[in-house]
mmCIF file of C-alpha atoms and ligand atoms in Angstrom:
data_model
loop_
_atom_site.group_PDB
_atom_site.id
_atom_site.type_symbol
_atom_site.label_atom_id
_atom_site.label_comp_id
_atom_site.label_asym_id
_atom_site.label_seq_id
_atom_site.Cartn_x
_atom_site.Cartn_y
_atom_site.Cartn_z
ATOM 1 C CA MET A 21 -30.489 -22.998 -14.865
ATOM 2 C CA LYS A 22 -30.443 -26.722 -13.936
ATOM 3 C CA PRO A 23 -32.733 -27.366 -10.948
ATOM 4 C CA LEU A 24 -31.002 -28.472 -7.737
ATOM 5 C CA PRO A 25 -32.107 -31.855 -6.349
ATOM 6 C CA GLY A 26 -35.030 -31.391 -3.978
ATOM 7 C CA VAL A 27 -35.522 -27.790 -5.043
ATOM 8 C CA GLU A 28 -38.744 -26.699 -6.661
ATOM 9 C CA ALA A 29 -38.850 -23.284 -8.356
ATOM 10 C CA LEU A 30 -42.044 -21.263 -8.479
ATOM 11 C CA PRO A 31 -42.311 -18.107 -10.607
ATOM 12 C CA LEU A 32 -43.586 -15.202 -8.519
ATOM 13 C CA ASP A 33 -43.819 -11.443 -9.115
ATOM 14 C CA VAL A 34 -43.714 -9.737 -5.727
ATOM 15 C CA THR A 35 -45.529 -6.670 -7.104
ATOM 16 C CA ASP A 36 -48.507 -8.674 -8.401
ATOM 17 C CA PRO A 37 -51.266 -9.485 -5.871
ATOM 18 C CA ALA A 38 -52.544 -12.448 -7.927
ATOM 19 C CA SER A 39 -49.026 -13.883 -8.216
ATOM 20 C CA ARG A 40 -48.436 -13.534 -4.452
ATOM 21 C CA ALA A 41 -51.755 -15.205 -3.652
ATOM 22 C CA ALA A 42 -51.090 -18.019 -6.142
ATOM 23 C CA GLY A 43 -47.649 -18.603 -4.594
ATOM 24 C CA ALA A 44 -49.074 -18.851 -1.085
ATOM 25 C CA SER A 45 -51.888 -21.162 -2.244
ATOM 26 C CA PHE A 46 -49.353 -23.414 -3.985
ATOM 27 C CA VAL A 47 -47.180 -23.741 -0.864
ATOM 28 C CA LYS A 48 -50.235 -24.425 1.305
ATOM 29 C CA ALA A 49 -51.610 -27.087 -1.030
ATOM 30 C CA ARG A 50 -48.230 -28.736 -1.615
ATOM 31 C CA HIS A 51 -46.617 -28.555 1.835
ATOM 32 C CA GLY A 52 -49.282 -27.354 4.276
ATOM 33 C CA ARG A 53 -46.884 -24.950 5.967
ATOM 34 C CA LEU A 54 -43.869 -22.684 5.514
ATOM 35 C CA ASP A 55 -40.797 -22.648 7.796
ATOM 36 C CA VAL A 56 -38.599 -19.943 6.266
ATOM 37 C CA LEU A 57 -39.397 -16.910 4.123
ATOM 38 C CA VAL A 58 -36.485 -14.984 2.544
ATOM 39 C CA LYS A 59 -37.525 -11.855 0.688
ATOM 40 C CA ASN A 60 -34.594 -11.264 -1.628
ATOM 41 C CA ALA A 61 -36.170 -9.703 -4.737
ATOM 42 C CA GLY A 62 -34.926 -6.184 -5.297
ATOM 43 C CA ILE A 63 -34.278 -3.570 -7.971
ATOM 44 C CA LEU A 64 -31.884 -0.650 -8.237
ATOM 45 C CA LEU A 65 -33.193 1.750 -10.883
ATOM 46 C CA ASP A 66 -31.363 4.926 -9.853
ATOM 47 C CA GLY A 67 -28.808 6.219 -12.290
ATOM 48 C CA THR A 68 -26.738 9.251 -11.385
ATOM 49 C CA THR A 69 -29.795 11.403 -10.631
ATOM 50 C CA GLY A 70 -29.793 12.901 -7.154
ATOM 51 C CA LEU A 71 -32.657 13.281 -4.706
ATOM 52 C CA MET A 72 -33.680 16.754 -5.872
ATOM 53 C CA ASP A 73 -34.271 15.485 -9.427
ATOM 54 C CA LEU A 74 -35.733 12.094 -8.480
ATOM 55 C CA GLU A 75 -38.724 11.231 -10.657
ATOM 56 C CA ALA A 76 -41.940 10.061 -9.036
ATOM 57 C CA ASP A 77 -42.317 7.059 -11.321
ATOM 58 C CA LEU A 78 -38.825 5.731 -10.539
ATOM 59 C CA LEU A 79 -39.410 6.138 -6.806
ATOM 60 C CA ARG A 80 -42.840 4.470 -7.033
ATOM 61 C CA ARG A 81 -41.513 1.483 -8.997
ATOM 62 C CA THR A 82 -38.607 1.059 -6.590
ATOM 63 C CA LEU A 83 -40.881 1.158 -3.541
ATOM 64 C CA GLU A 84 -43.322 -1.225 -5.215
ATOM 65 C CA THR A 85 -40.680 -3.970 -5.493
ATOM 66 C CA ASN A 86 -38.274 -3.295 -2.613
ATOM 67 C CA THR A 87 -40.694 -2.175 0.096
ATOM 68 C CA LEU A 88 -44.340 -2.984 -0.636
ATOM 69 C CA GLY A 89 -43.421 -6.333 -2.216
ATOM 70 C CA PRO A 90 -41.810 -7.698 0.969
ATOM 71 C CA LEU A 91 -44.662 -6.362 3.125
ATOM 72 C CA PHE A 92 -47.397 -7.934 1.024
ATOM 73 C CA ILE A 93 -45.433 -11.176 0.602
ATOM 74 C CA ALA A 94 -45.349 -11.381 4.395
ATOM 75 C CA GLN A 95 -49.103 -10.796 4.541
ATOM 76 C CA ALA A 96 -49.645 -13.620 2.040
ATOM 77 C CA PHE A 97 -47.190 -16.177 3.424
ATOM 78 C CA ALA A 98 -46.963 -15.557 7.201
ATOM 79 C CA PRO A 99 -50.346 -17.252 7.819
ATOM 80 C CA LEU A 100 -48.643 -20.505 6.714
ATOM 81 C CA MET A 101 -45.920 -20.101 9.358
ATOM 82 C CA GLY A 102 -45.870 -21.163 12.993
ATOM 83 C CA LYS A 103 -43.641 -21.100 16.073
ATOM 84 C CA GLY A 104 -39.968 -21.211 15.087
ATOM 85 C CA GLY A 105 -40.656 -19.696 11.663
ATOM 86 C CA ARG A 106 -38.106 -17.245 10.322
ATOM 87 C CA ILE A 107 -38.562 -14.321 7.982
ATOM 88 C CA VAL A 108 -35.547 -12.544 6.471
ATOM 89 C CA ASN A 109 -35.846 -9.238 4.623
ATOM 90 C CA VAL A 110 -32.828 -8.702 2.384
ATOM 91 C CA SER A 111 -32.076 -5.033 2.928
ATOM 92 C CA SER A 112 -28.951 -2.960 2.362
ATOM 93 C CA GLY A 113 -26.496 -0.782 4.232
ATOM 94 C CA GLY A 114 -27.841 1.932 1.915
ATOM 95 C CA GLY A 115 -30.998 1.934 4.050
ATOM 96 C CA GLN A 116 -29.177 2.699 7.305
ATOM 97 C CA LEU A 117 -30.463 5.974 8.794
ATOM 98 C CA SER A 118 -27.463 5.934 11.143
ATOM 99 C CA ALA A 119 -25.100 6.193 8.175
ATOM 100 C CA PRO A 120 -26.964 8.437 5.736
ATOM 101 C CA SER A 121 -26.013 8.153 2.123
ATOM 102 C CA THR A 122 -27.132 10.173 -0.905
ATOM 103 C CA TRP A 123 -26.231 7.681 -3.651
ATOM 104 C CA SER A 124 -29.158 5.958 -5.394
ATOM 105 C CA PRO A 125 -31.771 7.830 -3.329
ATOM 106 C CA ALA A 126 -34.817 5.802 -4.414
ATOM 107 C CA TYR A 127 -33.044 2.542 -3.570
ATOM 108 C CA CYS A 128 -31.795 3.796 -0.173
ATOM 109 C CA ILE A 129 -35.224 5.193 0.754
ATOM 110 C CA SER A 130 -36.856 1.888 -0.221
ATOM 111 C CA LYS A 131 -34.476 -0.088 2.009
ATOM 112 C CA ALA A 132 -34.860 2.324 4.955
ATOM 113 C CA ALA A 133 -38.625 1.799 4.668
ATOM 114 C CA LEU A 134 -38.099 -1.968 4.427
ATOM 115 C CA ASN A 135 -36.154 -1.756 7.690
ATOM 116 C CA ALA A 136 -39.102 0.052 9.297
ATOM 117 C CA ILE A 137 -41.404 -2.714 8.074
ATOM 118 C CA THR A 138 -39.012 -5.299 9.527
ATOM 119 C CA VAL A 139 -39.295 -3.745 13.003
ATOM 120 C CA GLN A 140 -43.098 -3.611 12.860
ATOM 121 C CA LEU A 141 -43.431 -7.117 11.434
ATOM 122 C CA ALA A 142 -41.163 -8.481 14.173
ATOM 123 C CA GLU A 143 -43.442 -6.965 16.830
ATOM 124 C CA VAL A 144 -46.625 -8.196 15.188
ATOM 125 C CA LEU A 145 -45.374 -11.760 14.659
ATOM 126 C CA MET A 146 -43.530 -12.139 17.986
ATOM 127 C CA PRO A 147 -46.601 -13.539 19.788
ATOM 128 C CA ARG A 148 -46.722 -16.334 17.189
ATOM 129 C CA GLY A 149 -43.033 -17.194 17.736
ATOM 130 C CA ILE A 150 -41.959 -16.052 14.261
ATOM 131 C CA ALA A 151 -38.606 -14.223 14.052
ATOM 132 C CA VAL A 152 -38.299 -11.354 11.571
ATOM 133 C CA ASN A 153 -34.956 -9.774 10.753
ATOM 134 C CA ALA A 154 -33.286 -7.655 8.082
ATOM 135 C CA VAL A 155 -29.911 -8.473 6.601
ATOM 136 C CA CYS A 156 -27.337 -6.581 4.563
ATOM 137 C CA PRO A 157 -25.461 -9.083 2.369
ATOM 138 C CA GLY A 158 -22.608 -6.614 1.711
ATOM 139 C CA TRP A 159 -21.496 -5.594 -1.777
ATOM 140 C CA VAL A 160 -21.872 -8.775 -3.830
ATOM 141 C CA ARG A 161 -20.904 -9.746 -7.406
ATOM 142 C CA THR A 162 -24.435 -10.112 -8.787
ATOM 143 C CA ASP A 163 -26.109 -8.368 -11.720
ATOM 144 C CA MET A 164 -26.943 -5.553 -9.298
ATOM 145 C CA GLY A 165 -23.590 -5.461 -7.533
ATOM 146 C CA GLY A 166 -21.498 -5.741 -10.705
ATOM 147 C CA PRO A 167 -18.167 -7.486 -11.327
ATOM 148 C CA GLU A 168 -16.143 -5.092 -9.137
ATOM 149 C CA ALA A 169 -17.945 -6.081 -5.951
ATOM 150 C CA PRO A 170 -15.607 -7.704 -3.400
ATOM 151 C CA ARG A 171 -17.989 -10.424 -2.178
ATOM 152 C CA SER A 172 -18.794 -13.724 -3.866
ATOM 153 C CA LEU A 173 -22.363 -15.037 -4.129
ATOM 154 C CA GLN A 174 -21.582 -17.478 -1.296
ATOM 155 C CA GLN A 175 -20.329 -14.666 0.946
ATOM 156 C CA GLY A 176 -23.458 -12.654 0.141
ATOM 157 C CA ALA A 177 -25.678 -15.615 0.998
ATOM 158 C CA ASP A 178 -23.804 -16.429 4.223
ATOM 159 C CA SER A 179 -25.445 -13.654 6.272
ATOM 160 C CA ILE A 180 -28.876 -14.868 5.185
ATOM 161 C CA LEU A 181 -28.050 -18.518 5.888
ATOM 162 C CA TRP A 182 -26.721 -17.591 9.331
ATOM 163 C CA LEU A 183 -30.066 -16.019 10.226
ATOM 164 C CA ILE A 184 -31.965 -19.057 9.001
ATOM 165 C CA LEU A 185 -29.787 -21.882 10.288
ATOM 166 C CA LYS A 186 -27.575 -20.666 13.113
ATOM 167 C CA ALA A 187 -29.063 -17.613 14.836
ATOM 168 C CA SER A 188 -31.181 -18.217 17.911
ATOM 169 C CA PRO A 189 -34.883 -18.207 17.007
ATOM 170 C CA ASP A 190 -35.287 -15.643 19.816
ATOM 171 C CA LEU A 191 -33.341 -13.084 17.792
ATOM 172 C CA THR A 192 -35.968 -10.910 16.160
ATOM 173 C CA GLY A 193 -36.364 -7.315 15.037
ATOM 174 C CA GLY A 194 -32.673 -6.805 14.206
ATOM 175 C CA PHE A 195 -30.487 -5.711 11.295
ATOM 176 C CA TRP A 196 -27.525 -8.033 10.622
ATOM 177 C CA ARG A 197 -24.421 -8.419 8.491
ATOM 178 C CA ASP A 198 -21.953 -11.318 8.772
ATOM 179 C CA GLY A 199 -23.728 -12.550 11.892
ATOM 180 C CA GLU A 200 -23.210 -9.209 13.673
ATOM 181 C CA ARG A 201 -25.932 -6.744 14.586
ATOM 182 C CA ILE A 202 -25.625 -3.436 12.715
ATOM 183 C CA ALA A 203 -27.285 -0.092 13.410
ATOM 184 C CA TRP A 204 -30.548 0.833 11.674
HETATM 185 N N1 NAP B 17 -25.601 -7.068 -4.884
HETATM 186 C C1 NAP B 17 -25.305 -6.280 -3.852
HETATM 187 O O1 NAP B 17 -24.171 -5.782 -3.715
HETATM 188 C C2 NAP B 17 -26.357 -5.979 -2.811
HETATM 189 C C3 NAP B 17 -25.998 -5.190 -1.710
HETATM 190 C C4 NAP B 17 -26.944 -4.949 -0.721
HETATM 191 C C5 NAP B 17 -28.213 -5.478 -0.839
HETATM 192 N N2 NAP B 17 -28.548 -6.222 -1.930
HETATM 193 C C6 NAP B 17 -29.903 -6.755 -1.999
HETATM 194 O O2 NAP B 17 -29.851 -8.149 -2.234
HETATM 195 C C7 NAP B 17 -31.028 -8.579 -2.922
HETATM 196 C C8 NAP B 17 -30.623 -9.393 -4.128
HETATM 197 O O3 NAP B 17 -29.930 -8.508 -4.996
HETATM 198 P P1 NAP B 17 -28.992 -9.008 -6.184
HETATM 199 O O4 NAP B 17 -27.695 -8.327 -6.013
HETATM 200 O O5 NAP B 17 -29.042 -10.481 -6.336
HETATM 201 O O6 NAP B 17 -29.748 -8.289 -7.398
HETATM 202 P P2 NAP B 17 -29.937 -8.787 -8.893
HETATM 203 O O7 NAP B 17 -28.719 -9.469 -9.332
HETATM 204 O O8 NAP B 17 -30.371 -7.571 -9.670
HETATM 205 O O9 NAP B 17 -31.142 -9.798 -8.758
HETATM 206 C C9 NAP B 17 -32.388 -9.322 -8.305
HETATM 207 C C10 NAP B 17 -33.365 -10.460 -8.279
HETATM 208 O O10 NAP B 17 -34.637 -9.923 -7.879
HETATM 209 C C11 NAP B 17 -35.614 -10.453 -8.769
HETATM 210 N N3 NAP B 17 -36.756 -9.552 -8.889
HETATM 211 C C12 NAP B 17 -36.770 -8.259 -9.288
HETATM 212 N N4 NAP B 17 -38.014 -7.774 -9.310
HETATM 213 C C13 NAP B 17 -38.823 -8.817 -8.917
HETATM 214 C C14 NAP B 17 -40.224 -8.961 -8.750
HETATM 215 N N5 NAP B 17 -41.085 -7.943 -8.980
HETATM 216 N N6 NAP B 17 -40.702 -10.166 -8.345
HETATM 217 C C15 NAP B 17 -39.856 -11.202 -8.107
HETATM 218 N N7 NAP B 17 -38.524 -11.128 -8.262
HETATM 219 C C16 NAP B 17 -38.019 -9.937 -8.673
HETATM 220 C C17 NAP B 17 -34.893 -10.616 -10.090
HETATM 221 O O11 NAP B 17 -35.595 -11.526 -10.877
HETATM 222 P P3 NAP B 17 -35.488 -11.436 -12.492
HETATM 223 O O12 NAP B 17 -34.079 -11.711 -12.817
HETATM 224 O O13 NAP B 17 -36.447 -12.463 -12.954
HETATM 225 O O14 NAP B 17 -35.891 -10.030 -12.835
HETATM 226 C C18 NAP B 17 -33.540 -11.134 -9.625
HETATM 227 O O15 NAP B 17 -33.590 -12.538 -9.423
HETATM 228 C C19 NAP B 17 -31.802 -7.295 -3.277
HETATM 229 O O16 NAP B 17 -32.839 -7.100 -2.359
HETATM 230 C C20 NAP B 17 -30.746 -6.211 -3.149
HETATM 231 O O17 NAP B 17 -31.299 -4.948 -2.875
HETATM 232 C C21 NAP B 17 -27.658 -6.498 -2.913
#
């Protein structure tokens, strides 16, 4: 992909401690600070297998990327952030405990746990003036979402951009879609 003007890409594997540390060191050396952290990386490995036949390895790998990755990325990068900083965890409606769903159980469990991390991280970082929120982008036409998904890439990104650019920095510890709060 052609790089956008002013955009610098940095390869980073969210499951690899050395890669996370190298990413944080690079940002610190290059820019001295970080204003916004969007944790978007995610995997959906479930096939048609239901919860009762879920294999441990598939669940572990899913949690490693979708849940532990965002937590440890926050540990690595939040020290570079200050008052007014914003962290966005890209979650999914599949992780809503208020609307339980049995499709793709490993994925849904990983996003429910990511939501729990979002709430805790928001509390822990509130004294430093850093807002932490989760967002559901909706069903989007990406590799994961597939060609049948109703939302364009721009529509999927809009909820994330709203949290970064338009939402009040006082809004923290919430779950959002299309600029509206949704239930956990
Ligand atoms: N698409 C939807 O309908 C939908 C709905 C709700 C929520 N979401 C969430 O939105 C986020 C983005 O999903 P998407 O639809 O864009 O999925 P996608 O098309 O499958 O893309 C996933 C991205 O995550 C990256 N990634 C995977 N494992 C990684 C790792 N260990 N370290 C760093 N990057 C890694 C992939 O990089 P590589 O290509 O290099 O592997 C890829 O860029 C995910 O968190 C997903 O759960 C998506």
